[in-house]
C-alpha cells in the first residue's frame, strides 16, 4: 500500500499505540514513525521491538514536523500531553486519538491545539486486557470498527485521511456524534467493565476458604469476568471519570433491571426469567452473525 502520511507521531506506546504503529509499518502507511512514552523503560522497549523509526523524550520532540499525531495515552493525560506538544505542531497537521471517551477529549484537547491544526477524534473499538508495548499486534484492528467523532466544522479532507488510515489497518469506519458515541460505549463497553470489576471485587472480599473455591471452579462463568476485570486500572479510572453522565445513566437503568430480576427470582416467576434469557441469547447470535464475536 502507498504511504498515507510522511511523518507520523505516536504519543503513548502501549497496547493501542504499538498496535497502530505495527499495522502502519506492516502496510507501509507512514514514511517515518516517531514515538513517545512517559518512561524511558517503555521508550527503550518500544524501540527494541522495531515498530518505530525514532523515539523521543518529550511529546513536542515526537510531534515536531509530523503531518499526523495520534494520541494513545489514557484520556486523563490528554491535557498535559496536549499542552506539551502544541507549540511543536505544524499548521496543516492532523491530530487524532484513540481514547475510549470522546466528549471529554474534545473538551480537553480542542482548545489547546493551535489554529490551523485539524483535530479528528477517534476510537478503535478493539482491545484486549493486556497493556504496554509488548501487548500490541498488527492485526488488532482487523474486522473491528473505528468510530470518528469530528466536531461540526472539522476539515473534511482531514476526516477522510484519518478514515483512510484506519481502513488501511483493516478497520471499518463510522462517523458519529461524540455525545452519541459516549452513550453507546457506556452500554457496550463501560458498563460491562464496571460489572466485571464489581463481581471480581465481591469475590475477593469473601472469606479465604470460599475464595480458593472461586478460583478452582472459575470455569462456571467467573473466569470470563476476571479477564475483563484484569484491564488496565489507569485507563479505566480515566474512562469512568470522563464519561460520568452517560455511565451513571446506563447504570441507573441496569440497577432497575437487576432489581426486576431479583423480584422474579424471589417470587418464582420462571416465565419471566425464561423470557429475558431467551431475548439475550438472540443478541449473542446477532454478534456472531456480525462477526464481532
Ligand atoms: P497502555 O497499554 O496502558 O499504554 C498507555 C501508554 O501511554 C504507555 O505507553 C504510557 O507510557 C503512555 N502514557 C501514559 N501517560 C502518559 C503521559 N502523561 N505522557 C506520555 N505518555 C503517557 O494503554 P492502551 O490500552 O494502549 O490505551 C491507550 C488509549 O487507548 C486510552 O486512551 C484508552 O482509552 C484507549 N483504548 C484502549 C483500548 C483497550 O482495550 N485497551 C481500546 C480502545 C481504546 P509509560 O508506559 O511510559 O507509562
Short mmCIF file of C-alpha atoms and ligand atoms in Angstrom, two decimals:
data_model
loop_
_atom_site.label_atom_id
_atom_site.label_comp_id
_atom_site.label_asym_id
_atom_site.label_seq_id
_atom_site.Cartn_x
_atom_site.Cartn_y
_atom_site.Cartn_z
CA UNK A 1 0.00 0.00 0.00
CA UNK A 2 1.21 3.57 -0.58
CA UNK A 3 2.39 5.99 2.12
CA UNK A 4 -0.55 7.96 3.56
CA UNK A 5 1.48 10.22 5.88
CA UNK A 6 5.12 11.31 5.61
CA UNK A 7 5.81 11.54 9.33
CA UNK A 8 3.52 10.06 11.98
CA UNK A 9 3.96 10.67 15.68
CA UNK A 10 2.51 8.11 18.09
CA UNK A 11 2.26 9.52 21.61
CA UNK A 12 1.69 6.63 24.04
CA UNK A 13 3.28 3.29 23.12
CA UNK A 14 1.06 0.76 24.89
CA UNK A 15 -1.41 -1.80 23.54
CA UNK A 16 -3.17 0.56 21.13
CA UNK A 17 -0.28 2.85 20.14
CA UNK A 18 2.07 -0.06 19.46
CA UNK A 19 -0.62 -2.00 17.56
CA UNK A 20 -1.27 1.01 15.32
CA UNK A 21 2.47 1.53 14.72
CA UNK A 22 2.85 -2.17 13.87
CA UNK A 23 -0.12 -2.07 11.46
CA UNK A 24 1.24 1.09 9.79
CA UNK A 25 4.68 -0.49 9.41
CA UNK A 26 3.29 -3.73 8.03
CA UNK A 27 1.19 -1.94 5.39
CA UNK A 28 3.81 0.77 4.64
CA UNK A 29 1.44 3.61 5.54
CA UNK A 30 3.98 6.07 7.00
CA UNK A 31 7.29 7.43 5.74
CA UNK A 32 8.60 7.70 9.32
CA UNK A 33 7.04 6.70 12.66
CA UNK A 34 8.21 8.73 15.65
CA UNK A 35 7.15 7.66 19.16
CA UNK A 36 6.97 9.00 22.67
CA UNK A 37 6.03 7.45 26.02
CA UNK A 38 6.37 8.81 29.53
CA UNK A 39 9.02 6.44 30.87
CA UNK A 40 12.45 5.63 29.47
CA UNK A 41 11.74 1.90 30.03
CA UNK A 42 8.72 1.95 27.68
CA UNK A 43 10.58 4.06 25.10
CA UNK A 44 13.50 1.61 25.08
CA UNK A 45 11.26 -1.46 24.87
CA UNK A 46 9.23 0.08 22.04
CA UNK A 47 12.35 0.95 20.05
CA UNK A 48 13.78 -2.55 20.58
CA UNK A 49 10.54 -4.14 19.34
CA UNK A 50 11.15 -2.48 15.97
CA UNK A 51 7.81 -0.78 15.20
CA UNK A 52 9.24 2.78 15.44
CA UNK A 53 11.77 4.67 13.34
CA UNK A 54 12.67 7.05 16.16
CA UNK A 55 11.78 7.57 19.82
CA UNK A 56 11.73 10.89 21.69
CA UNK A 57 11.88 12.04 25.29
CA UNK A 58 9.10 14.64 25.03
CA UNK A 59 5.75 14.83 23.21
CA UNK A 60 6.96 18.03 21.50
CA UNK A 61 10.07 16.34 20.05
CA UNK A 62 7.96 13.46 18.77
CA UNK A 63 5.32 15.78 17.25
CA UNK A 64 7.76 18.19 15.56
CA UNK A 65 7.35 18.06 11.78
CA UNK A 66 4.64 15.38 11.90
CA UNK A 67 1.75 15.54 9.44
CA UNK A 68 -0.20 13.13 11.70
CA UNK A 69 -0.09 12.88 15.50
CA UNK A 70 -2.01 10.05 17.20
CA UNK A 71 -2.61 10.35 20.94
CA UNK A 72 -2.63 6.88 22.50
CA UNK A 73 -2.35 7.76 26.21
CA UNK A 74 -5.04 7.38 28.93
CA UNK A 75 -7.63 10.14 28.45
CA UNK A 76 -6.77 11.75 31.82
CA UNK A 77 -3.30 12.54 30.41
CA UNK A 78 -4.56 14.38 27.29
CA UNK A 79 -4.50 17.94 28.61
CA UNK A 80 -0.89 17.66 29.87
CA UNK A 81 0.37 15.94 26.74
CA UNK A 82 -1.60 18.34 24.52
CA UNK A 83 -0.09 21.41 26.19
CA UNK A 84 3.39 19.93 25.92
CA UNK A 85 3.16 19.18 22.20
CA UNK A 86 1.03 22.14 20.99
CA UNK A 87 3.93 24.57 20.31
CA UNK A 88 5.63 21.94 18.09
CA UNK A 89 2.60 21.27 15.85
CA UNK A 90 2.91 22.47 12.26
CA UNK A 91 -0.02 24.27 10.57
CA UNK A 92 -2.00 21.76 8.49
CA UNK A 93 -1.02 18.82 10.74
CA UNK A 94 -3.77 16.39 11.74
CA UNK A 95 -4.15 15.37 15.38
CA UNK A 96 -6.25 12.31 16.10
CA UNK A 97 -6.60 9.98 19.09
CA UNK A 98 -7.82 6.54 20.17
CA UNK A 99 -9.41 7.42 23.52
CA UNK A 100 -12.39 5.43 24.77
CA UNK A 101 -14.46 8.56 25.54
CA UNK A 102 -14.98 11.40 23.11
CA UNK A 103 -16.82 14.42 24.58
CA UNK A 104 -14.26 14.92 27.36
CA UNK A 105 -11.42 14.56 24.87
CA UNK A 106 -12.87 17.26 22.62
CA UNK A 107 -13.36 19.46 25.71
CA UNK A 108 -9.79 18.93 26.97
CA UNK A 109 -7.79 18.89 23.76
CA UNK A 110 -9.76 21.04 21.32
CA UNK A 111 -8.98 24.44 22.89
CA UNK A 112 -5.28 23.63 23.38
CA UNK A 113 -4.47 22.89 19.74
CA UNK A 114 -3.16 25.82 17.66
CA UNK A 115 -5.24 27.31 14.83
CA UNK A 116 -4.62 25.56 11.52
CA UNK A 117 -4.20 22.14 13.15
CA UNK A 118 -7.04 19.71 12.30
CA UNK A 119 -8.43 17.64 15.17
CA UNK A 120 -10.22 14.40 14.24
CA UNK A 121 -11.16 12.49 17.44
CA UNK A 122 -11.32 8.71 17.02
CA UNK A 123 -11.84 5.44 18.87
CA UNK A 124 -10.92 1.99 17.56
CA UNK A 125 -13.40 -0.36 19.22
CA UNK A 126 -10.82 -3.10 19.63
CA UNK A 127 -8.63 -4.17 22.50
CA UNK A 128 -7.52 -6.81 24.95
CA UNK A 129 -6.98 -6.85 28.73
CA UNK A 130 -3.20 -6.52 28.21
CA UNK A 131 -1.16 -3.31 28.29
CA UNK A 132 2.23 -2.00 27.24
CA UNK A 133 4.26 -2.08 24.02
CA UNK A 134 4.75 -5.88 24.08
CA UNK A 135 0.98 -6.43 24.16
CA UNK A 136 0.32 -4.87 20.74
CA UNK A 137 -0.12 -6.70 17.43
CA UNK A 138 -0.71 -5.52 13.87
CA UNK A 139 -3.99 -7.44 13.39
CA UNK A 140 -5.76 -5.87 16.41
CA UNK A 141 -8.00 -3.62 14.27
CA UNK A 142 -8.75 -6.19 11.57
CA UNK A 143 -12.53 -6.51 11.09
CA UNK A 144 -13.28 -4.14 14.00
CA UNK A 145 -14.96 -0.73 13.93
CA UNK A 146 -13.27 2.61 14.40
CA UNK A 147 -15.60 5.45 15.32
CA UNK A 148 -14.61 9.01 14.35
CA UNK A 149 -16.38 11.92 16.08
CA UNK A 150 -15.29 15.09 14.25
CA UNK A 151 -16.90 18.20 15.80
CA UNK A 152 -19.03 20.25 13.35
CA UNK A 153 -16.80 22.29 11.02
CA UNK A 154 -13.88 19.83 11.05
CA UNK A 155 -11.89 19.84 7.80
CA UNK A 156 -13.45 17.10 5.63
CA UNK A 157 -10.18 16.18 3.98
CA UNK A 158 -8.61 15.57 7.40
CA UNK A 159 -11.52 13.28 8.34
CA UNK A 160 -11.12 11.42 5.05
CA UNK A 161 -7.38 10.92 5.58
CA UNK A 162 -7.87 9.55 9.10
CA UNK A 163 -10.62 7.23 7.76
CA UNK A 164 -8.21 6.01 5.06
CA UNK A 165 -5.60 5.23 7.71
CA UNK A 166 -7.98 3.05 9.77
CA UNK A 167 -9.32 1.30 6.68
CA UNK A 168 -5.77 0.54 5.59
CA UNK A 169 -5.24 -1.05 9.04
CA UNK A 170 -8.18 -3.38 8.35
CA UNK A 171 -10.84 -1.49 10.31
CA UNK A 172 -14.33 -0.36 9.24
CA UNK A 173 -15.04 3.30 9.93
CA UNK A 174 -18.19 5.01 11.20
CA UNK A 175 -18.66 8.75 11.76
CA UNK A 176 -20.71 9.62 14.84
CA UNK A 177 -21.62 12.49 17.12
CA UNK A 178 -19.34 12.49 20.20
CA UNK A 179 -22.26 12.52 22.68
CA UNK A 180 -23.90 9.58 20.94
CA UNK A 181 -20.59 7.69 20.95
CA UNK A 182 -20.28 8.16 24.72
CA UNK A 183 -23.79 6.75 25.36
CA UNK A 184 -23.31 3.77 23.01
CA UNK A 185 -19.93 2.91 24.53
CA UNK A 186 -21.28 3.38 28.07
CA UNK A 187 -23.63 0.45 27.45
CA UNK A 188 -21.44 -1.74 25.21
CA UNK A 189 -18.11 -1.31 26.98
CA UNK A 190 -18.03 0.85 30.10
CA UNK A 191 -20.94 -0.80 31.98
CA UNK A 192 -19.70 -4.37 31.27
CA UNK A 193 -16.29 -3.40 32.64
CA UNK A 194 -17.87 -1.87 35.74
CA UNK A 195 -19.93 -5.03 36.33
CA UNK A 196 -16.84 -7.25 35.88
CA UNK A 197 -14.83 -5.10 38.30
CA UNK A 198 -17.68 -5.37 40.84
CA UNK A 199 -18.13 -9.15 40.59
CA UNK A 200 -14.41 -9.84 40.91
CA UNK A 201 -14.08 -7.37 43.80
CA UNK A 202 -17.03 -9.02 45.58
CA UNK A 203 -15.40 -12.45 45.19
CA UNK A 204 -12.11 -11.22 46.61
CA UNK A 205 -13.96 -9.95 49.71
CA UNK A 206 -15.24 -13.47 50.54
CA UNK A 207 -13.62 -15.44 53.34
CA UNK A 208 -10.44 -17.29 52.38
CA UNK A 209 -11.86 -20.83 52.05
CA UNK A 210 -14.55 -19.64 49.62
CA UNK A 211 -12.01 -17.53 47.73
CA UNK A 212 -9.95 -20.66 46.98
CA UNK A 213 -13.03 -22.34 45.53
CA UNK A 214 -13.85 -19.28 43.42
CA UNK A 215 -10.52 -19.79 41.63
CA UNK A 216 -10.86 -23.60 41.46
CA UNK A 217 -14.36 -23.56 39.96
CA UNK A 218 -13.99 -20.32 37.99
CA UNK A 219 -14.88 -22.02 34.68
CA UNK A 220 -18.53 -21.75 35.78
CA UNK A 221 -18.63 -18.14 34.50
CA UNK A 222 -16.46 -16.13 36.89
CA UNK A 223 -13.37 -16.67 34.72
CA UNK A 224 -14.81 -14.62 31.84
CA UNK A 225 -15.37 -11.67 34.18
CA UNK A 226 -11.80 -11.88 35.52
CA UNK A 227 -10.45 -11.37 32.01
CA UNK A 228 -12.32 -8.09 31.63
CA UNK A 229 -11.52 -7.07 35.23
CA UNK A 230 -7.80 -7.51 34.51
CA UNK A 231 -7.87 -4.46 32.19
CA UNK A 232 -5.57 -1.51 32.84
CA UNK A 233 -6.62 0.31 36.07
CA UNK A 234 -5.42 3.78 34.98
CA UNK A 235 -7.14 3.63 31.59
CA UNK A 236 -10.42 2.54 33.18
CA UNK A 237 -10.23 5.03 36.05
CA UNK A 238 -9.97 7.75 33.39
CA UNK A 239 -12.86 6.31 31.33
CA UNK A 240 -15.27 6.45 34.29
CA UNK A 241 -14.13 9.90 35.42
CA UNK A 242 -14.53 11.23 31.87
CA UNK A 243 -17.82 9.59 30.84
CA UNK A 244 -19.59 10.23 34.12
CA UNK A 245 -23.07 11.26 32.94
CA UNK A 246 -23.57 8.51 30.34
CA UNK A 247 -22.24 5.80 32.67
CA UNK A 248 -24.46 6.95 35.58
CA UNK A 249 -27.47 7.00 33.23
CA UNK A 250 -26.99 3.40 31.97
CA UNK A 251 -26.06 2.26 35.48
CA UNK A 252 -29.44 3.56 36.71
CA UNK A 253 -31.25 1.55 34.01
CA UNK A 254 -29.14 -1.51 34.80
CA UNK A 255 -29.91 -1.29 38.54
CA UNK A 256 -33.67 -1.21 37.77
CA UNK A 257 -33.39 -4.27 35.52
CA UNK A 258 -31.33 -6.11 38.12
CA UNK A 259 -33.97 -5.37 40.75
CA UNK A 260 -36.64 -6.74 38.37
CA UNK A 261 -34.64 -9.97 38.02
CA UNK A 262 -34.21 -10.14 41.79
CA UNK A 263 -38.01 -9.86 42.18
CA UNK A 264 -38.63 -12.55 39.56
CA UNK A 265 -36.32 -14.95 41.41
CA UNK A 266 -37.86 -14.12 44.79
CA UNK A 267 -41.42 -14.72 43.54
CA UNK A 268 -40.55 -17.80 41.49
CA UNK A 269 -41.53 -16.12 38.18
CA UNK A 270 -39.91 -18.70 35.89
CA UNK A 271 -41.69 -17.49 32.75
CA UNK A 272 -40.26 -14.01 33.22
CA UNK A 273 -36.70 -15.32 33.69
CA UNK A 274 -37.02 -17.57 30.65
CA UNK A 275 -38.36 -14.73 28.50
CA UNK A 276 -35.42 -12.44 29.41
CA UNK A 277 -32.79 -15.17 28.95
CA UNK A 278 -34.25 -16.10 25.55
CA UNK A 279 -34.12 -12.48 24.42
CA UNK A 280 -30.48 -12.08 25.49
CA UNK A 281 -29.45 -15.30 23.72
CA UNK A 282 -30.63 -13.75 20.44
CA UNK A 283 -28.27 -10.78 20.99
CA UNK A 284 -25.32 -13.18 21.12
CA UNK A 285 -26.41 -14.72 17.81
CA UNK A 286 -26.56 -11.21 16.30
CA UNK A 287 -22.96 -10.52 17.43
CA UNK A 288 -21.79 -13.83 15.90
CA UNK A 289 -23.61 -13.00 12.65
CA UNK A 290 -21.96 -9.54 12.58
CA UNK A 291 -18.55 -11.28 13.01
CA UNK A 292 -17.82 -9.26 16.18
CA UNK A 293 -17.51 -12.29 18.50
P1 LIG B 1 -1.48 1.17 27.77
O1 LIG B 1 -1.16 -0.13 27.11
O2 LIG B 1 -1.52 1.22 29.27
O3 LIG B 1 -0.44 2.28 27.24
C1 LIG B 1 -0.52 3.61 27.62
C2 LIG B 1 0.70 4.35 27.08
O4 LIG B 1 0.55 5.73 27.38
C3 LIG B 1 2.03 3.90 27.66
O5 LIG B 1 3.00 3.88 26.65
C4 LIG B 1 2.34 5.01 28.66
O6 LIG B 1 3.73 5.21 28.83
C5 LIG B 1 1.77 6.21 27.96
N1 LIG B 1 1.47 7.31 28.87
C6 LIG B 1 0.66 7.33 29.96
N2 LIG B 1 0.62 8.56 30.49
C7 LIG B 1 1.45 9.34 29.74
C8 LIG B 1 1.84 10.69 29.78
N3 LIG B 1 1.38 11.52 30.72
N4 LIG B 1 2.71 11.14 28.82
C9 LIG B 1 3.19 10.32 27.87
N5 LIG B 1 2.85 9.01 27.78
C10 LIG B 1 1.99 8.54 28.69
O7 LIG B 1 -2.89 1.74 27.29
P2 LIG B 1 -3.77 1.39 25.99
O8 LIG B 1 -4.63 0.21 26.31
O9 LIG B 1 -2.90 1.38 24.80
O10 LIG B 1 -4.74 2.65 25.98
C11 LIG B 1 -4.36 3.87 25.38
C12 LIG B 1 -5.60 4.64 24.98
O11 LIG B 1 -6.38 3.81 24.11
C13 LIG B 1 -6.52 5.05 26.13
O12 LIG B 1 -6.96 6.38 25.94
C14 LIG B 1 -7.70 4.11 26.01
O13 LIG B 1 -8.90 4.72 26.45
C15 LIG B 1 -7.73 3.80 24.52
N6 LIG B 1 -8.29 2.49 24.15
C16 LIG B 1 -7.92 1.37 24.82
C17 LIG B 1 -8.45 0.14 24.47
C18 LIG B 1 -8.08 -1.12 25.21
O14 LIG B 1 -8.78 -2.14 25.09
N7 LIG B 1 -7.02 -1.14 25.96
C19 LIG B 1 -9.32 0.05 23.36
C20 LIG B 1 -9.62 1.21 22.64
C21 LIG B 1 -9.11 2.43 23.05
P3 LIG B 1 4.53 4.54 30.06
O15 LIG B 1 4.49 3.05 29.81
O16 LIG B 1 5.91 5.10 29.87
O17 LIG B 1 3.85 4.96 31.33
#
